[in-house]
Short mmCIF file of C-alpha atoms in Angstrom, two decimals:
data_model
loop_
_atom_site.label_atom_id
_atom_site.label_comp_id
_atom_site.label_asym_id
_atom_site.label_seq_id
_atom_site.Cartn_x
_atom_site.Cartn_y
_atom_site.Cartn_z
CA MET X 1 98.73 87.46 82.53
CA ARG X 2 95.79 89.53 83.70
CA ARG X 3 93.51 87.10 81.86
CA THR X 4 94.28 83.85 83.64
CA ASP X 5 92.08 81.92 81.22
CA HIS X 6 94.42 82.99 78.40
CA LEU X 7 97.39 82.15 80.58
CA MET X 8 96.12 78.64 81.28
CA ALA X 9 95.66 78.09 77.55
CA LEU X 10 99.25 79.22 76.93
CA VAL X 11 100.71 76.78 79.45
CA ALA X 12 98.41 73.87 78.57
CA LYS X 13 101.22 71.88 76.91
CA SER X 14 103.69 72.35 79.75
CA LYS X 15 104.72 69.28 81.72
CA ALA X 16 104.63 71.36 84.92
CA VAL X 17 101.19 72.06 86.36
CA LEU X 18 100.29 75.70 86.94
CA GLU X 19 98.29 76.03 90.15
CA LEU X 20 96.86 79.45 90.92
CA SER X 21 95.25 80.39 94.22
CA ASP X 22 92.77 83.26 94.52
CA GLU X 23 95.62 85.38 95.88
CA ASP X 24 97.80 84.46 92.87
CA ARG X 25 95.03 85.42 90.44
CA SER X 26 94.52 88.72 92.26
CA THR X 27 98.25 89.46 92.14
CA LEU X 28 98.50 88.75 88.41
CA HIS X 29 95.40 90.83 87.70
CA ARG X 30 96.18 93.90 89.80
CA SER X 31 99.97 94.22 90.02
CA PHE X 32 101.75 95.50 86.91
CA ASP X 33 105.14 95.33 88.66
CA ASP X 34 104.69 91.66 89.57
CA ARG X 35 103.51 90.79 86.07
CA ALA X 36 106.51 92.57 84.56
CA GLU X 37 108.92 90.79 86.90
CA ILE X 38 107.45 87.35 86.17
CA ALA X 39 107.39 88.06 82.42
CA LEU X 40 111.07 89.01 82.40
CA LEU X 41 112.01 85.94 84.41
CA THR X 42 110.03 83.75 82.00
CA ILE X 43 111.67 85.29 78.94
CA ASN X 44 115.14 84.91 80.47
CA VAL X 45 114.61 81.22 81.22
CA ALA X 46 113.11 80.60 77.77
CA MET X 47 116.05 82.40 76.13
CA GLU X 48 118.55 80.30 78.07
CA GLU X 49 116.89 77.09 76.91
CA PHE X 50 116.05 78.25 73.37
CA PRO X 51 119.41 77.47 71.65
CA LYS X 52 119.41 73.93 73.02
CA CYS X 53 115.83 73.47 71.81
CA LEU X 54 116.75 74.66 68.30
CA LYS X 55 119.75 72.35 68.13
CA LYS X 56 117.51 69.41 68.95
CA GLY X 57 115.26 70.29 66.06
CA GLY X 58 112.43 71.59 68.19
CA TYR X 59 111.59 74.26 65.63
CA ASN X 60 110.38 72.48 62.53
CA PRO X 61 107.96 74.76 60.65
CA ALA X 62 107.78 72.54 57.58
CA GLY X 63 106.85 69.53 59.67
CA ASN X 64 104.34 71.41 61.81
CA PRO X 65 102.38 73.81 59.63
CA GLY X 66 99.99 76.08 61.44
CA ARG X 67 96.63 77.46 60.39
CA ASP X 68 95.89 77.50 56.67
CA GLY X 69 99.05 75.47 56.11
CA LYS X 70 101.28 78.42 56.96
CA PHE X 71 104.55 77.80 58.74
CA LYS X 72 104.75 78.83 62.36
CA ALA X 73 106.91 81.94 62.80
CA LEU X 74 109.95 81.68 65.03
CA LYS X 75 108.41 84.39 67.24
CA SER X 76 105.30 82.28 67.78
CA PHE X 77 107.46 79.26 68.54
CA PHE X 78 109.36 81.25 71.18
CA VAL X 79 106.10 82.40 72.77
CA GLY X 80 105.14 78.74 72.98
CA ARG X 81 108.42 77.98 74.74
CA CYS X 82 107.64 80.75 77.23
CA GLY X 83 104.34 79.00 77.94
CA LEU X 84 106.16 75.74 78.61
CA VAL X 85 108.57 77.23 81.17
CA PHE X 86 106.08 79.65 82.79
CA PRO X 87 104.66 77.24 85.43
CA ARG X 88 108.16 76.43 86.67
CA VAL X 89 109.19 80.11 86.69
CA PHE X 90 106.01 81.16 88.49
CA HIS X 91 106.41 78.43 91.12
CA ASN X 92 110.00 79.49 91.83
CA TRP X 93 109.04 83.19 91.92
CA LYS X 94 106.20 82.50 94.32
CA GLN X 95 108.40 80.34 96.56
CA GLU X 96 111.16 82.95 96.72
CA ARG X 97 108.60 85.64 97.51
CA SER X 98 107.03 83.54 100.23
CA ASP X 99 110.46 82.83 101.69
CA ARG X 100 111.19 86.56 101.73
CA PHE X 101 107.95 87.27 103.57
CA LEU X 102 108.76 84.52 106.07
CA ARG X 103 112.22 85.96 106.68
CA GLU X 104 110.71 89.39 107.32
CA ALA X 105 108.10 87.93 109.67
CA ARG X 106 110.54 85.75 111.61
CA THR X 107 112.86 88.63 112.39
CA ARG X 108 109.95 90.43 114.04
CA MET X 109 107.91 87.66 115.64
CA GLU X 110 108.90 88.19 119.27
CA GLY X 111 105.80 88.52 121.44
CA TRP X 112 107.26 91.32 123.52
CA ARG X 113 106.93 93.68 120.54
CA LEU X 114 103.15 93.53 120.80
CA ALA X 115 103.30 94.39 124.50
CA TYR X 116 105.28 97.52 123.68
CA ALA X 117 102.82 98.39 120.92
CA LEU X 118 100.01 98.17 123.49
CA GLY X 119 101.88 100.57 125.77
CA GLN X 120 103.03 97.88 128.21
CA HIS X 121 106.50 96.86 129.35
CA PRO X 122 106.81 93.10 128.81
CA GLU X 123 108.46 92.46 132.17
CA GLN X 124 105.95 94.59 134.07
CA ALA X 125 102.73 93.77 132.22
CA PRO X 126 99.92 92.09 134.24
CA PRO X 127 99.22 88.40 133.51
CA ASP X 128 96.00 89.19 131.62
CA VAL X 129 97.87 91.54 129.29
CA VAL X 130 100.59 88.94 128.74
CA ALA X 131 97.91 86.36 127.95
CA LEU X 132 96.29 88.69 125.40
CA CYS X 133 99.65 89.38 123.73
CA THR X 134 100.37 85.67 123.54
CA THR X 135 96.95 84.90 122.04
CA VAL X 136 97.12 87.63 119.40
CA THR X 137 100.73 86.79 118.51
CA ASP X 138 99.75 83.14 118.05
CA MET X 139 96.88 84.24 115.80
CA ILE X 140 99.25 86.32 113.68
CA GLU X 141 101.54 83.31 113.30
CA THR X 142 98.70 81.41 111.60
CA LEU X 143 98.39 84.02 108.83
CA LYS X 144 99.89 83.61 105.39
CA PRO X 145 103.55 84.70 105.20
CA ARG X 146 102.79 88.02 103.50
CA ASN X 147 100.05 89.03 105.97
CA ARG X 148 102.18 87.81 108.86
CA ALA X 149 105.03 90.08 107.77
CA VAL X 150 102.60 92.98 107.35
CA TRP X 151 101.30 92.64 110.89
CA HIS X 152 104.68 92.19 112.53
CA MET X 153 105.92 95.34 110.79
CA THR X 154 102.74 97.18 111.81
CA ILE X 155 103.32 96.20 115.42
CA GLU X 156 106.83 97.64 115.12
CA GLY X 157 105.28 100.96 114.17
CA HIS X 158 105.79 100.98 110.40
CA GLY X 159 103.14 102.67 108.27
CA PRO X 160 101.40 101.00 105.29
CA GLY X 161 103.56 102.84 102.77
CA ASP X 162 106.82 101.77 104.40
CA ILE X 163 105.58 98.18 104.70
CA ALA X 164 104.57 98.05 101.04
CA ASP X 165 107.97 99.38 99.94
CA SER X 166 109.88 97.00 102.21
CA LEU X 167 107.94 93.89 101.13
CA GLY X 168 107.62 94.88 97.49
CA ILE X 169 103.82 94.72 97.46
CA LYS X 170 100.97 97.12 96.81
CA ILE X 171 99.78 99.41 99.60
CA GLY X 172 96.30 98.04 98.92
CA ASP X 173 97.56 94.56 99.83
CA VAL X 174 98.87 95.95 103.12
CA ASN X 175 95.57 97.65 103.92
CA ASN X 176 93.62 94.50 103.04
CA ALA X 177 95.79 92.41 105.36
CA LEU X 178 95.27 94.90 108.19
CA TYR X 179 91.52 95.17 107.62
CA THR X 180 90.93 91.41 107.40
CA PHE X 181 92.71 90.62 110.65
CA ARG X 182 91.20 93.57 112.53
CA THR X 183 87.75 92.46 111.42
CA LYS X 184 88.44 88.95 112.69
CA VAL X 185 89.68 90.24 116.06
CA LYS X 186 86.70 92.59 116.39
CA ALA X 187 84.28 89.72 115.74
CA MET X 188 86.02 87.57 118.34
CA ARG X 189 85.72 90.37 120.91
CA GLN X 190 82.02 90.77 120.16
CA ARG X 191 81.48 87.04 120.66
CA GLY X 192 83.43 87.14 123.91
CA GLU X 193 86.15 84.85 122.54
CA LEU X 194 88.88 87.45 123.02
CA LEU X 195 88.92 89.53 126.18
CA VAL X 196 90.76 92.84 126.47
CA PRO X 197 91.94 93.53 130.03
CA PRO X 198 90.25 96.54 131.73
CA SER X 199 93.65 98.18 132.21
CA LEU X 200 94.17 98.28 128.44
CA GLU X 201 90.65 99.55 127.81
CA THR X 202 91.33 102.38 130.26
CA GLU X 203 94.67 103.20 128.63
CA TRP X 204 93.15 103.22 125.14
CA ALA X 205 90.36 105.52 126.31
CA ARG X 206 92.96 107.87 127.79
CA ARG X 207 94.91 107.92 124.51
CA ARG X 208 91.78 108.63 122.48
CA GLU X 209 90.97 111.54 124.76
CA LEU X 210 94.49 112.94 124.40
CA ASP X 211 94.32 112.61 120.61
CA SER X 212 90.96 114.36 120.62
CA ASP X 213 92.34 117.22 122.73
CA LYS X 214 95.31 117.59 120.39
CA ALA X 215 93.02 117.72 117.36
CA VAL X 216 90.91 120.45 118.99
CA ALA X 217 94.02 122.43 119.95
CA GLN X 218 95.27 122.36 116.37
#
């Protein structure tokens, strides 16, 4: 599955179309755990359907000789069946995963969480702080389900390791989601499209100073 060109050749005869996004290709290439899970699901589905296929005469080595006139081995025939069911299995796996990310994100999407993360009480925060929280929260809601879940959990105070374990993804995927969104927000601030209230700038400066003093003391 790491070689998606080989994978596409394997599923070429399937009635279901296998559509892979750049994120899908990256997942299949980098994540052994995801590949193992998808492979097991594919084998299970193929095994469930295999007896019915044999009863219908699907395996007919004499009638379908392979290279050099040799009969196709039953093992090779089963691998072919795995290729036929793979697109359907992958689609279902991806949908279930996306649904899980959405569930995680939706349980944490309240805007007041961001206010707390910024050191503000939602009911006492100034209007400009409330406006910033609303804008950033709306931006997070436009992210893909996985990245949305990552950011909502980050706002709650979870570290990358805990987030990766909870969502069942690689810690590198968590860090990439954090970096990409932070880069976008930073660019918007530089262009003047996203304004941080002076009160927050002052608070952040105070926190940085405290952290610096603690580091020196240690």
